[in-house]
Amino acid sequence: MKQIKRNIELLAPAKNAEIGIEAIKHGADAVYIGASSFGARAQAGNDIDSIKHLADFAHQFNARIYCTVNTIVYDNELKDVERMVHQLYRAGVDALIVQDMALLRLDIPPIALHASTQCDIRTIEKAQFLEKMGFSQLVLARELSLDEIKGISSNVKVPLEGFCHGALCVSYSGRCQISQALKGRSANRGECAQFCRLSYDLEDERGNKLMKSKHLLSLRDFNASDRLQQMIDAGISSFKIEGRLKDVDYVKNVVAYYRQALDKIIIASDSLERSSCGTSSFTFTPMLEKSFNRSFTHYFIDGRQSQNGTKMASIHTPKSQGEYLGKVTSTNGNVITLDSKSTIANGDGLSYIDSNGDYDGFRVNKVIGNRLFLKDTCDISRGDKVYRTHDKAFNDILAKPSAKRTISLDFTLWAVGKQLCLKAVDERGSAVVHSITLDNEPENAKQPQTERQRQVLSKLGDTIFTMRNCEIRGNFFIPASILTQLRRDTIALLECTHNMAYQRELRKPEDKSAIFPYKNLISADNVANHISEEFYREHGVTSIEPAIERSDKDTTIVHSVMHTRYCLRRELGACLKDRNARNTLPSPLFLRNGKTLLRVNCDCSRCEMTITIQ
């Protein structure tokens, strides 16, 4: 009995169709992209024609396109969402990533639905309920450990999607309301004002400043590239790269890196297989450090207790830290000497953090050995750590075509009477036979023709195909022009056959008898329309507080505006439960940015933190 292998998916972000195509070329098995609206990234919308173009390109490789329709929806927008989903389905989109449960009740096509990370999936009970609702894939909360992922995986059958790389929201996704509360810009409507990336003074209850102007809520970027095997073992099948607002160079580099890393695991396993087809070749060596990053963290993937003093936050700056180069050994005006083995070039952008923890950067004008000549002097000192935030040589490579993805195929050529036949079978499983009627039966050739005919058939440069094997049955002479036409017609038929056979996953049925695991919903549960409210009541919820965006009450007075697993006290070495904590801080703590004052509330029993507005 043939073993059914488990599909492993690399899921890449795309701000637009052009970036999505590059993600596919560089090895993505699927791409998630925003539609014209309702996509949780207001600056990353795309029209239907662009999405269709991307879907057509992706489907050549059996890669899939997921559209984000993961904002909360107001009553007066429900019909607009219905119309848009019909358009997306006709455009060839494979699945929708959604947060608002109203979509389960709308009149939409049978398109597969994925539960967004905004659904805040942290428990077995929540995952089981969403599986019963017919979701084809569940996007787990970023905060989960390997053990917690394994617990959910052991209790559901639906594939699980987990983030493996990129920026981190400090709050549980879907449960951050500070932007709406302070600016009227809803993070659950794609308009996050990013209060977590601002600098704050840390104060006690009397207003005494304990720290000044630090980015205390700004997390480092997630990097699980060395935990991929463990994530697979825990139950993750889809590896998601964050970054729908990132530029094309970022997507190229990060996707290529994870493609190579996952391929090593898949090739070494008898039970795993890649979920799309094709082979990507690159003109560069992918390096995660060369793309935007605030330095890296494993976050909670190994559990909280395994942090061993490592940091989660980038408190000095929310900007990119980049690639570590070395330390300054001497300075002389606008010339610094660096202890580094890396090659540094004119035009590189470097940054440093000085002894006071302040962040600054500069551009290199000239390099002689390890001496860097700067345009202007800067306040950099001996011993300061230097990072490269812009690698001119690397970025110049990425600015050009930097990857090609191909599908391998096998040809068989033979003649029957006047019929010259060519069979093509590709790695996707598509197969066709095409023939041309000759004027006369081909004559046996006096000289071997096999190599010449293989060369003609292998000229597939203007297609996505590359020839793997070619069997020539017989030794007969055929003009190159006829072979070329036969090859082109066969390839066109092969592509048409594949397109016609391509199948999308259908939406799974909803279990109307399933009971939601919680009886009471608060504003952070984001119920924003009457259909969503009816959905939850039908599944056993008895008390529903409307989303803050639709409430006529100031719910931020009662509830937190941030709910996080990240703990500021622990980050600063002042955990109240840690007897060996190196620092002590008073309680309560406050964060101040201008006129904004926030209270830090540490729930030590849950090892969580909430932020409330004062």
Coordinates of C-alpha atoms in Angstrom, one line a residue:
M1 CA 0.0 0.0 0.0
K2 CA 1.4 3.4 -1.1
Q3 CA 2.2 5.7 1.8
I4 CA 0.2 9.0 1.8
K5 CA 2.8 11.7 2.3
R6 CA 2.1 14.9 4.2
N7 CA 2.2 18.1 2.2
I8 CA 4.5 20.9 3.4
E9 CA 3.7 24.4 2.2
L10 CA 5.9 27.5 2.1
L11 CA 3.5 30.5 2.2
A12 CA 4.8 33.8 1.1
P13 CA 3.5 37.4 1.4
A14 CA 2.8 39.7 -1.6
K15 CA 2.0 43.4 -1.5
N16 CA 1.0 43.1 -5.2
A17 CA 0.9 40.6 -8.1
E18 CA 4.4 41.4 -9.3
I19 CA 5.9 40.6 -5.9
G20 CA 3.6 37.5 -5.7
I21 CA 5.1 36.2 -9.0
E22 CA 8.6 36.7 -7.7
A23 CA 7.6 34.8 -4.6
I24 CA 6.5 31.9 -6.8
K25 CA 9.6 32.0 -8.9
H26 CA 11.8 32.0 -5.7
G27 CA 10.1 28.8 -4.4
A28 CA 6.8 29.7 -2.6
D29 CA 4.2 26.9 -2.7
A30 CA 1.5 29.5 -2.0
V31 CA 1.1 33.3 -1.8
Y32 CA -1.3 35.3 0.4
I33 CA -2.3 38.7 -1.0
G34 CA -4.9 41.3 -0.2
A35 CA -7.9 42.0 -2.5
S36 CA -9.2 45.5 -3.2
S37 CA -10.5 45.8 0.3
F38 CA -11.2 44.0 3.6
G39 CA -7.6 42.7 3.8
A40 CA -6.2 43.8 7.2
R41 CA -3.5 45.8 5.3
A42 CA -5.2 49.0 3.9
Q43 CA -2.1 49.8 1.9
A44 CA -1.8 46.4 0.2
G45 CA -5.0 46.2 -1.9
N46 CA -5.1 44.7 -5.4
D47 CA -7.6 44.7 -8.2
I48 CA -9.2 41.5 -9.5
D49 CA -7.4 41.5 -12.8
S50 CA -4.0 41.6 -11.0
I51 CA -5.0 38.7 -8.7
K52 CA -6.2 36.7 -11.7
H53 CA -2.8 37.2 -13.4
L54 CA -1.1 36.0 -10.3
A55 CA -3.3 33.0 -9.9
D56 CA -2.8 32.0 -13.5
F57 CA 1.0 32.2 -13.0
A58 CA 0.9 30.3 -9.8
H59 CA -1.3 27.5 -11.0
Q60 CA 1.3 26.5 -13.6
F61 CA 3.3 25.1 -10.7
N62 CA 0.3 23.9 -8.7
A63 CA 1.0 26.7 -6.3
R64 CA -2.0 28.4 -4.7
I65 CA -3.2 31.9 -4.1
Y66 CA -4.9 32.8 -0.8
C67 CA -6.7 36.2 -0.6
T68 CA -6.9 37.9 2.8
V69 CA -10.5 39.0 3.6
N70 CA -9.6 39.1 7.3
T71 CA -10.9 42.4 8.5
I72 CA -14.1 42.7 10.6
V73 CA -17.0 43.7 8.5
Y74 CA -19.8 46.2 9.2
D75 CA -23.4 45.5 8.4
N76 CA -23.5 48.0 5.5
E77 CA -20.5 46.2 3.9
L78 CA -21.7 42.6 3.8
K79 CA -23.1 42.8 0.3
D80 CA -19.8 44.3 -0.9
V81 CA -17.9 41.4 0.6
E82 CA -20.3 39.0 -1.1
R83 CA -19.7 40.6 -4.5
M84 CA -15.9 40.7 -4.0
V85 CA -15.7 37.0 -3.0
H86 CA -17.6 36.0 -6.2
Q87 CA -15.0 38.0 -8.2
L88 CA -12.1 36.5 -6.4
Y89 CA -13.5 33.0 -7.0
R90 CA -13.9 33.7 -10.7
A91 CA -10.3 35.0 -10.8
G92 CA -9.0 31.6 -9.6
V93 CA -8.3 32.3 -6.0
D94 CA -7.8 29.0 -4.1
A95 CA -8.9 30.1 -0.6
L96 CA -9.8 33.1 1.6
I97 CA -8.2 33.9 4.9
V98 CA -10.9 35.3 7.1
Q99 CA -11.6 36.5 10.6
D100 CA -15.2 37.6 10.6
M101 CA -17.6 34.6 11.0
A102 CA -20.2 36.4 9.0
L103 CA -18.5 35.0 5.9
L104 CA -19.7 31.5 6.8
R105 CA -23.3 32.8 6.4
L106 CA -22.9 35.0 3.3
D107 CA -24.0 33.9 -0.2
I108 CA -20.6 33.1 -1.6
P109 CA -19.1 30.4 -3.9
P110 CA -17.8 27.1 -2.4
I111 CA -14.3 28.5 -1.9
A112 CA -12.1 27.1 0.8
L113 CA -11.8 29.2 4.0
H114 CA -8.8 29.5 6.2
A115 CA -9.1 30.8 9.8
S116 CA -6.9 33.9 10.1
T117 CA -4.4 34.5 12.9
Q118 CA -6.8 37.3 13.9
C119 CA -9.1 34.5 15.1
D120 CA -6.7 34.2 18.0
I121 CA -6.3 30.4 17.9
R122 CA -4.4 29.5 21.1
T123 CA -6.4 26.6 22.5
I124 CA -7.4 23.1 21.5
E125 CA -11.1 24.0 22.0
K126 CA -10.9 27.0 19.7
A127 CA -9.1 25.0 17.0
Q128 CA -11.6 22.1 17.2
F129 CA -14.5 24.5 16.9
L130 CA -13.1 26.2 13.8
E131 CA -12.4 22.8 12.3
K132 CA -16.0 21.9 12.8
M133 CA -17.0 25.2 11.1
G134 CA -15.4 23.9 7.9
F135 CA -12.2 25.8 7.8
S136 CA -9.6 24.1 5.6
Q137 CA -6.6 25.5 7.4
L138 CA -6.0 27.2 10.8
V139 CA -3.4 29.9 11.3
L140 CA -2.2 29.5 14.8
A141 CA -1.2 32.4 17.1
R142 CA 2.4 33.4 16.9
E143 CA 2.9 33.0 20.6
L144 CA 2.5 29.2 20.8
S145 CA 5.3 26.9 21.9
L146 CA 6.1 23.7 20.1
D147 CA 4.4 21.7 22.9
E148 CA 1.2 23.9 22.6
I149 CA 1.3 23.4 18.8
K150 CA 1.6 19.6 19.3
G151 CA -1.3 19.7 21.7
I152 CA -3.6 21.3 19.1
S153 CA -2.2 19.2 16.2
S154 CA -3.0 16.0 18.2
N155 CA -6.7 17.0 18.5
V156 CA -7.5 18.3 15.0
K157 CA -7.2 16.8 11.5
V158 CA -7.1 20.1 9.6
P159 CA -3.7 21.4 8.4
L160 CA -2.1 23.9 10.7
E161 CA -0.3 27.1 9.6
G162 CA 2.4 28.7 11.6
F163 CA 4.5 31.8 11.2
C164 CA 8.2 31.1 10.7
H165 CA 9.6 34.5 9.9
G166 CA 9.0 38.2 10.0
A167 CA 7.7 41.1 12.2
L168 CA 5.9 40.3 15.4
C169 CA 2.8 42.1 16.8
V170 CA 3.3 42.5 20.5
S171 CA -0.4 41.7 21.1
Y172 CA -2.2 38.5 20.4
S173 CA -3.4 39.0 16.8
G174 CA -7.0 40.4 16.7
R175 CA -6.8 41.5 20.4
C176 CA -5.1 44.9 19.9
Q177 CA -7.4 47.8 20.2
I178 CA -5.0 50.7 21.1
S179 CA -4.9 52.1 17.6
Q180 CA -8.7 52.3 17.4
A181 CA -9.0 53.6 21.0
L182 CA -6.4 56.4 20.6
K183 CA -6.6 57.2 16.9
G184 CA -9.9 55.8 15.6
R185 CA -7.8 53.6 13.3
S186 CA -8.7 49.9 13.7
A187 CA -6.0 47.3 13.5
N188 CA -8.8 44.9 12.7
R189 CA -9.7 47.0 9.7
G190 CA -6.2 47.2 8.3
E191 CA -5.3 50.7 9.7
C192 CA -3.0 49.9 12.6
A193 CA -1.1 53.0 13.8
Q194 CA 1.7 50.9 15.2
F195 CA 1.7 52.2 18.8
C196 CA 3.9 49.3 19.7
R197 CA 6.8 50.7 17.6
L198 CA 6.8 54.1 19.4
S199 CA 9.3 55.1 22.0
Y200 CA 8.1 55.4 25.6
D201 CA 9.3 56.7 29.0
L202 CA 9.0 54.0 31.7
E203 CA 7.5 55.6 34.8
D204 CA 6.4 54.6 38.3
E205 CA 3.0 55.7 39.7
R206 CA 4.5 59.1 40.9
G207 CA 5.7 59.9 37.4
N208 CA 9.4 59.2 38.1
K209 CA 11.2 58.2 35.0
L210 CA 12.9 54.8 35.2
M211 CA 13.9 54.6 31.6
K212 CA 13.7 57.3 28.9
S213 CA 12.7 57.1 25.3
K214 CA 12.9 53.4 24.7
H215 CA 10.9 51.2 22.3
L216 CA 9.7 49.0 25.1
L217 CA 6.8 47.3 23.2
S218 CA 8.7 46.9 19.9
L219 CA 9.5 43.2 19.4
R220 CA 12.4 41.8 17.4
D221 CA 11.6 39.9 14.2
F222 CA 10.7 36.2 14.4
N223 CA 13.2 33.7 13.0
A224 CA 12.4 30.0 13.2
S225 CA 14.7 28.9 10.4
D226 CA 16.5 26.6 12.8
R227 CA 13.3 25.2 14.2
L228 CA 11.6 24.0 11.0
Q229 CA 12.0 20.3 11.7
Q230 CA 10.7 20.7 15.2
M231 CA 7.7 22.7 13.9
I232 CA 6.9 19.9 11.4
D233 CA 7.2 17.3 14.1
A234 CA 4.8 19.4 16.3
G235 CA 2.2 19.5 13.5
I236 CA 2.9 22.6 11.3
S237 CA 2.2 21.9 7.6
S238 CA 2.2 25.5 6.3
F239 CA 5.1 27.8 7.0
K240 CA 4.1 31.4 6.8
I241 CA 6.4 34.4 6.2
E242 CA 5.1 37.7 7.5
G243 CA 5.4 40.7 5.3
R244 CA 2.5 41.9 3.0
L245 CA 4.0 45.4 3.1
K246 CA 7.6 44.3 2.4
D247 CA 9.4 45.1 -0.8
V248 CA 10.3 42.6 -3.5
D249 CA 13.9 42.2 -2.4
Y250 CA 12.8 41.1 1.0
V251 CA 10.4 38.6 -0.4
K252 CA 13.0 37.2 -2.9
N253 CA 15.7 36.7 -0.3
V254 CA 13.6 35.3 2.6
V255 CA 11.5 33.0 0.4
A256 CA 14.6 31.6 -1.3
Y257 CA 16.2 31.0 2.1
Y258 CA 13.2 29.0 3.5
R259 CA 12.8 27.2 0.2
Q260 CA 16.3 25.7 0.5
A261 CA 15.9 25.0 4.2
L262 CA 12.5 23.2 3.8
D263 CA 13.8 21.2 0.7
K264 CA 16.6 19.7 2.8
I265 CA 14.1 18.4 5.3
I266 CA 11.6 17.2 2.7
I267 CA 14.3 15.4 0.6
A268 CA 15.6 13.6 3.7
S269 CA 12.1 12.4 4.7
D270 CA 10.0 9.5 3.4
S271 CA 6.8 10.9 4.8
L272 CA 6.9 14.5 3.5
E273 CA 6.4 16.1 0.1
R274 CA 6.3 19.6 -1.2
S275 CA 2.8 20.9 -1.9
S276 CA 3.6 22.4 -5.3
C277 CA 5.8 21.6 -8.3
G278 CA 8.9 22.9 -9.9
T279 CA 12.5 23.7 -9.1
S280 CA 13.8 27.2 -8.4
S281 CA 17.4 28.2 -9.3
F282 CA 18.9 31.4 -7.9
T283 CA 21.6 33.9 -8.9
F284 CA 22.4 34.7 -5.3
T285 CA 23.0 33.0 -1.9
P286 CA 20.0 33.8 0.4
M287 CA 20.9 35.3 3.7
L288 CA 18.2 36.3 6.2
E289 CA 20.4 38.9 7.9
K290 CA 20.7 40.9 4.7
S291 CA 16.9 41.7 4.6
F292 CA 15.1 44.0 7.0
N293 CA 15.2 42.8 10.6
R294 CA 15.1 44.3 14.0
S295 CA 17.5 41.5 15.1
F296 CA 15.9 38.1 15.6
T297 CA 14.1 36.1 18.3
H298 CA 12.7 32.6 18.7
Y299 CA 9.8 34.3 20.6
F300 CA 7.9 31.6 22.4
I301 CA 8.5 28.7 20.1
D302 CA 10.8 27.0 22.7
G303 CA 8.6 28.0 25.6
R304 CA 9.1 30.9 28.0
Q305 CA 11.4 29.1 30.4
S306 CA 14.0 28.4 27.7
Q307 CA 14.7 32.1 27.0
N308 CA 17.7 32.0 29.3
G309 CA 18.0 35.8 29.3
T310 CA 17.7 36.3 25.6
K311 CA 15.8 39.3 24.5
M312 CA 12.5 39.5 22.6
A313 CA 12.3 43.3 22.2
S314 CA 14.3 45.7 20.1
I315 CA 14.1 48.6 22.6
H316 CA 16.7 50.8 21.0
T317 CA 15.1 51.2 17.6
P318 CA 12.2 49.9 15.6
K319 CA 14.3 50.2 12.5
S320 CA 16.2 47.5 10.7
Q321 CA 19.4 46.4 12.5
G322 CA 20.6 44.4 9.6
E323 CA 23.7 42.1 9.4
Y324 CA 26.3 42.2 12.1
L325 CA 29.7 43.1 10.7
G326 CA 32.0 43.7 13.7
K327 CA 33.3 46.2 16.3
V328 CA 35.0 49.5 15.8
T329 CA 38.7 49.3 16.7
S330 CA 39.6 52.9 16.1
T331 CA 38.2 56.2 14.9
N332 CA 39.9 59.3 13.4
G333 CA 37.6 62.0 12.2
N334 CA 35.5 60.6 9.4
V335 CA 37.5 57.4 9.2
I336 CA 36.8 54.3 11.3
T337 CA 38.5 51.0 11.4
L338 CA 36.4 47.9 11.8
D339 CA 37.2 44.4 13.1
S340 CA 35.3 42.5 10.4
K341 CA 35.9 39.7 7.9
S342 CA 33.0 40.8 5.7
T343 CA 33.6 42.6 2.4
I344 CA 32.2 46.2 2.7
A345 CA 31.6 48.3 -0.4
N346 CA 31.1 51.9 -1.4
G347 CA 27.5 52.8 -1.0
D348 CA 26.8 50.3 1.9
G349 CA 24.5 51.6 4.6
L350 CA 25.7 50.8 8.2
S351 CA 24.2 51.4 11.6
Y352 CA 25.5 51.2 15.2
I353 CA 24.3 51.3 18.8
D354 CA 26.6 53.4 21.0
S355 CA 27.4 52.9 24.6
N356 CA 24.3 54.8 25.7
G357 CA 22.1 52.6 23.7
D358 CA 21.4 55.3 21.1
Y359 CA 21.0 54.2 17.5
D360 CA 22.4 55.9 14.4
G361 CA 23.6 55.1 10.9
F362 CA 25.8 56.3 8.1
R363 CA 26.7 55.7 4.4
V364 CA 30.2 54.4 3.4
N365 CA 31.9 56.6 0.8
K366 CA 35.1 54.7 0.3
V367 CA 36.7 51.5 1.7
I368 CA 40.4 50.7 2.0
G369 CA 41.0 47.4 3.7
N370 CA 39.2 47.6 7.0
R371 CA 39.1 51.4 7.0
L372 CA 35.8 53.0 6.2
F373 CA 35.7 56.6 4.9
L374 CA 32.5 58.4 5.7
K375 CA 31.0 61.5 4.2
D376 CA 30.5 63.1 7.6
T377 CA 31.8 62.4 11.0
C378 CA 29.5 60.5 13.4
D379 CA 29.4 59.9 17.2
I380 CA 30.8 56.4 17.0
S381 CA 33.3 55.1 19.5
R382 CA 35.8 52.3 19.8
G383 CA 34.0 49.0 20.8
D384 CA 30.7 50.0 19.2
K385 CA 29.0 47.2 17.3
V386 CA 28.4 47.9 13.6
Y387 CA 25.6 46.4 11.4
R388 CA 25.0 46.6 7.7
T389 CA 21.4 47.7 6.8
H390 CA 22.0 48.1 3.1
D391 CA 24.3 45.8 1.1
K392 CA 24.7 47.5 -2.2
A393 CA 26.2 44.5 -4.0
F394 CA 23.6 42.1 -2.7
N395 CA 20.7 44.5 -3.5
D396 CA 22.1 45.1 -7.0
I397 CA 21.8 41.3 -7.7
L398 CA 18.2 41.2 -6.4
A399 CA 17.3 44.2 -8.5
K400 CA 17.8 42.0 -11.6
P401 CA 16.0 38.7 -12.4
S402 CA 17.3 36.5 -9.6
A403 CA 15.4 33.2 -9.9
K404 CA 13.8 30.9 -12.5
R405 CA 11.3 28.2 -11.7
T406 CA 10.9 25.3 -14.1
I407 CA 8.9 22.1 -14.5
S408 CA 10.7 19.0 -15.6
L409 CA 9.3 16.8 -18.3
D410 CA 10.0 13.7 -20.3
F411 CA 9.6 13.4 -24.1
T412 CA 9.1 10.3 -26.2
L413 CA 9.4 10.7 -30.0
W414 CA 8.3 8.1 -32.6
A415 CA 6.9 7.8 -36.1
V416 CA 4.0 5.6 -37.3
G417 CA 3.6 5.8 -41.1
K418 CA 3.3 9.5 -41.9
Q419 CA 2.4 10.4 -38.3
L420 CA 5.2 11.9 -36.3
C421 CA 4.3 11.6 -32.6
L422 CA 5.6 13.3 -29.5
K423 CA 4.5 12.4 -25.9
A424 CA 5.2 14.8 -23.0
V425 CA 4.8 13.8 -19.4
D426 CA 5.7 16.4 -16.7
E427 CA 6.3 16.3 -13.0
R428 CA 2.9 17.7 -12.2
G429 CA 1.3 14.5 -13.6
S430 CA 0.1 16.1 -16.8
A431 CA 0.6 14.0 -20.0
V432 CA -0.3 14.6 -23.7
V433 CA 0.4 13.0 -27.1
H434 CA 0.5 15.2 -30.2
S435 CA 1.3 14.3 -33.8
I436 CA 2.0 16.0 -37.1
T437 CA 1.1 14.4 -40.5
L438 CA 4.2 14.4 -42.7
D439 CA 4.1 14.5 -46.5
N440 CA 5.9 11.3 -46.7
E441 CA 7.0 8.5 -44.3
P442 CA 10.3 9.5 -42.7
E443 CA 13.3 7.6 -44.1
N444 CA 15.8 5.8 -42.0
A445 CA 18.8 8.0 -41.6
K446 CA 22.4 7.0 -42.5
Q447 CA 23.8 8.9 -39.6
P448 CA 22.6 8.8 -36.0
Q449 CA 19.9 11.5 -35.4
T450 CA 19.2 11.0 -31.7
E451 CA 21.5 13.7 -30.3
R452 CA 20.4 16.3 -32.8
Q453 CA 16.7 15.6 -32.2
R454 CA 17.2 15.7 -28.5
Q455 CA 18.9 19.1 -28.8
V456 CA 15.9 20.5 -30.8
L457 CA 13.4 19.1 -28.4
S458 CA 15.3 20.5 -25.4
K459 CA 15.1 24.1 -26.5
L460 CA 12.4 25.1 -24.0
G461 CA 13.9 28.4 -22.9
D462 CA 10.8 30.5 -23.6
T463 CA 8.6 28.2 -21.5
I464 CA 8.5 27.1 -17.8
F465 CA 9.7 23.6 -18.8
T466 CA 13.0 21.9 -18.8
M467 CA 13.6 18.5 -20.5
R468 CA 14.7 15.7 -18.1
N469 CA 14.6 12.7 -20.3
C470 CA 14.1 12.1 -24.0
E471 CA 13.5 8.8 -25.7
I472 CA 13.8 8.6 -29.5
R473 CA 12.3 5.5 -31.0
G474 CA 14.0 4.8 -34.3
N475 CA 16.7 6.5 -36.3
F476 CA 14.9 8.7 -39.0
F477 CA 15.6 12.1 -40.4
I478 CA 13.2 14.9 -39.5
P479 CA 13.8 18.6 -40.4
A480 CA 14.5 20.7 -37.4
S481 CA 11.7 23.1 -38.3
I482 CA 9.1 20.3 -38.1
L483 CA 10.5 19.1 -34.8
T484 CA 10.4 22.6 -33.4
Q485 CA 6.7 23.1 -34.5
L486 CA 5.8 19.7 -33.0
R487 CA 7.5 20.6 -29.7
R488 CA 5.7 24.0 -29.5
D489 CA 2.3 22.5 -30.3
T490 CA 2.9 19.7 -27.7
I491 CA 3.9 22.1 -25.0
A492 CA 0.9 24.3 -25.7
L493 CA -1.4 21.3 -25.5
L494 CA 0.3 20.2 -22.2
E495 CA -0.3 23.6 -20.7
C496 CA -3.9 23.6 -21.8
T497 CA -4.4 20.1 -20.4
H498 CA -2.9 21.1 -17.0
N499 CA -5.0 24.3 -16.8
M500 CA -8.2 22.3 -17.5
A501 CA -7.3 19.7 -14.9
Y502 CA -6.4 22.1 -12.1
Q503 CA -8.7 21.7 -9.2
R504 CA -9.3 23.9 -6.2
E505 CA -10.2 22.7 -2.8
L506 CA -13.9 23.2 -2.0
R507 CA -15.3 24.7 1.2
K508 CA -16.1 22.1 3.9
P509 CA -19.5 21.9 5.5
E510 CA -20.3 23.6 8.8
D511 CA -21.3 21.5 11.8
K512 CA -24.4 23.5 12.9
S513 CA -24.5 21.6 16.2
A514 CA -21.0 22.5 17.4
I515 CA -20.8 24.7 20.5
F516 CA -18.4 27.6 20.8
P517 CA -16.0 27.0 23.7
Y518 CA -16.9 30.3 25.5
K519 CA -20.3 31.6 26.6
N520 CA -19.3 35.3 26.8
L521 CA -17.6 37.5 24.2
I522 CA -16.1 40.9 24.9
S523 CA -15.2 43.7 22.6
A524 CA -11.8 42.1 21.8
D525 CA -13.7 39.2 20.2
N526 CA -14.5 41.6 17.3
V527 CA -18.2 40.9 16.6
A528 CA -19.0 43.8 14.3
N529 CA -22.2 42.9 12.4
H530 CA -25.6 41.2 13.0
I531 CA -24.8 38.1 11.0
S532 CA -21.6 37.4 13.0
E533 CA -23.7 37.9 16.2
E534 CA -26.3 35.4 15.0
F535 CA -23.6 32.9 14.1
Y536 CA -22.2 32.9 17.7
R537 CA -25.6 32.8 19.3
E538 CA -26.5 29.8 17.1
H539 CA -23.4 28.1 18.5
G540 CA -24.2 28.6 22.1
V541 CA -22.8 32.1 23.0
T542 CA -25.1 33.9 25.4
S543 CA -23.5 37.3 26.0
I544 CA -21.9 39.3 23.2
E545 CA -20.3 42.7 23.6
P546 CA -19.9 44.5 20.3
A547 CA -16.5 45.2 18.8
I548 CA -15.0 48.5 20.0
E549 CA -15.4 49.8 16.4
R550 CA -19.2 49.4 16.6
S551 CA -19.8 50.2 20.3
D552 CA -21.3 53.4 21.6
K553 CA -19.5 52.9 24.9
D554 CA -15.9 53.5 25.8
T555 CA -15.0 49.8 26.4
T556 CA -11.3 50.7 26.7
I557 CA -12.1 51.9 30.2
V558 CA -13.1 48.4 31.2
H559 CA -10.9 46.2 29.0
S560 CA -7.3 46.3 28.0
V561 CA -6.3 47.7 24.7
M562 CA -3.3 45.3 24.4
H563 CA -3.2 41.7 25.5
T564 CA 0.2 40.1 25.2
R565 CA 2.2 37.1 26.2
Y566 CA 5.3 39.3 26.1
C567 CA 6.1 40.7 29.6
L568 CA 7.9 44.0 30.0
R569 CA 9.0 43.1 33.5
R570 CA 10.6 39.9 32.3
E571 CA 12.2 41.6 29.4
L572 CA 13.9 44.1 31.7
G573 CA 15.0 41.3 34.1
A574 CA 12.5 42.3 36.8
C575 CA 10.1 39.3 36.7
L576 CA 8.2 39.1 40.0
K577 CA 8.2 35.3 39.9
D578 CA 12.0 35.0 39.3
R579 CA 13.9 34.9 42.5
N580 CA 17.1 35.4 40.6
A581 CA 15.9 38.5 38.7
R582 CA 18.8 40.9 38.3
N583 CA 16.6 44.1 38.5
T584 CA 13.8 45.4 40.7
L585 CA 11.1 47.7 39.4
P586 CA 8.2 49.2 41.3
S587 CA 4.6 48.2 40.7
P588 CA 2.6 49.4 38.9
L589 CA 4.5 50.6 35.8
F590 CA 3.4 53.1 33.3
L591 CA 4.4 54.0 29.7
R592 CA 4.3 57.6 28.5
N593 CA 4.6 59.0 25.0
G594 CA 3.7 62.7 25.0
K595 CA 0.2 63.0 26.4
T596 CA -0.5 59.3 26.1
L597 CA -0.2 57.4 29.4
L598 CA -0.5 53.6 29.5
R599 CA -0.6 51.3 32.5
V600 CA 1.3 48.0 32.4
N601 CA -0.7 45.2 34.1
C602 CA 1.2 42.0 34.8
D603 CA -0.9 38.9 35.3
C604 CA 1.7 36.6 36.9
S605 CA -0.7 33.7 37.3
R606 CA -1.1 33.5 33.5
C607 CA 2.4 35.0 32.7
E608 CA 0.7 37.6 30.5
M609 CA 0.6 41.3 30.3
T610 CA -2.2 43.8 29.4
I611 CA -2.0 47.5 28.6
T612 CA -4.8 49.9 29.6
I613 CA -5.3 53.6 28.9
Q614 CA -5.0 56.0 31.8

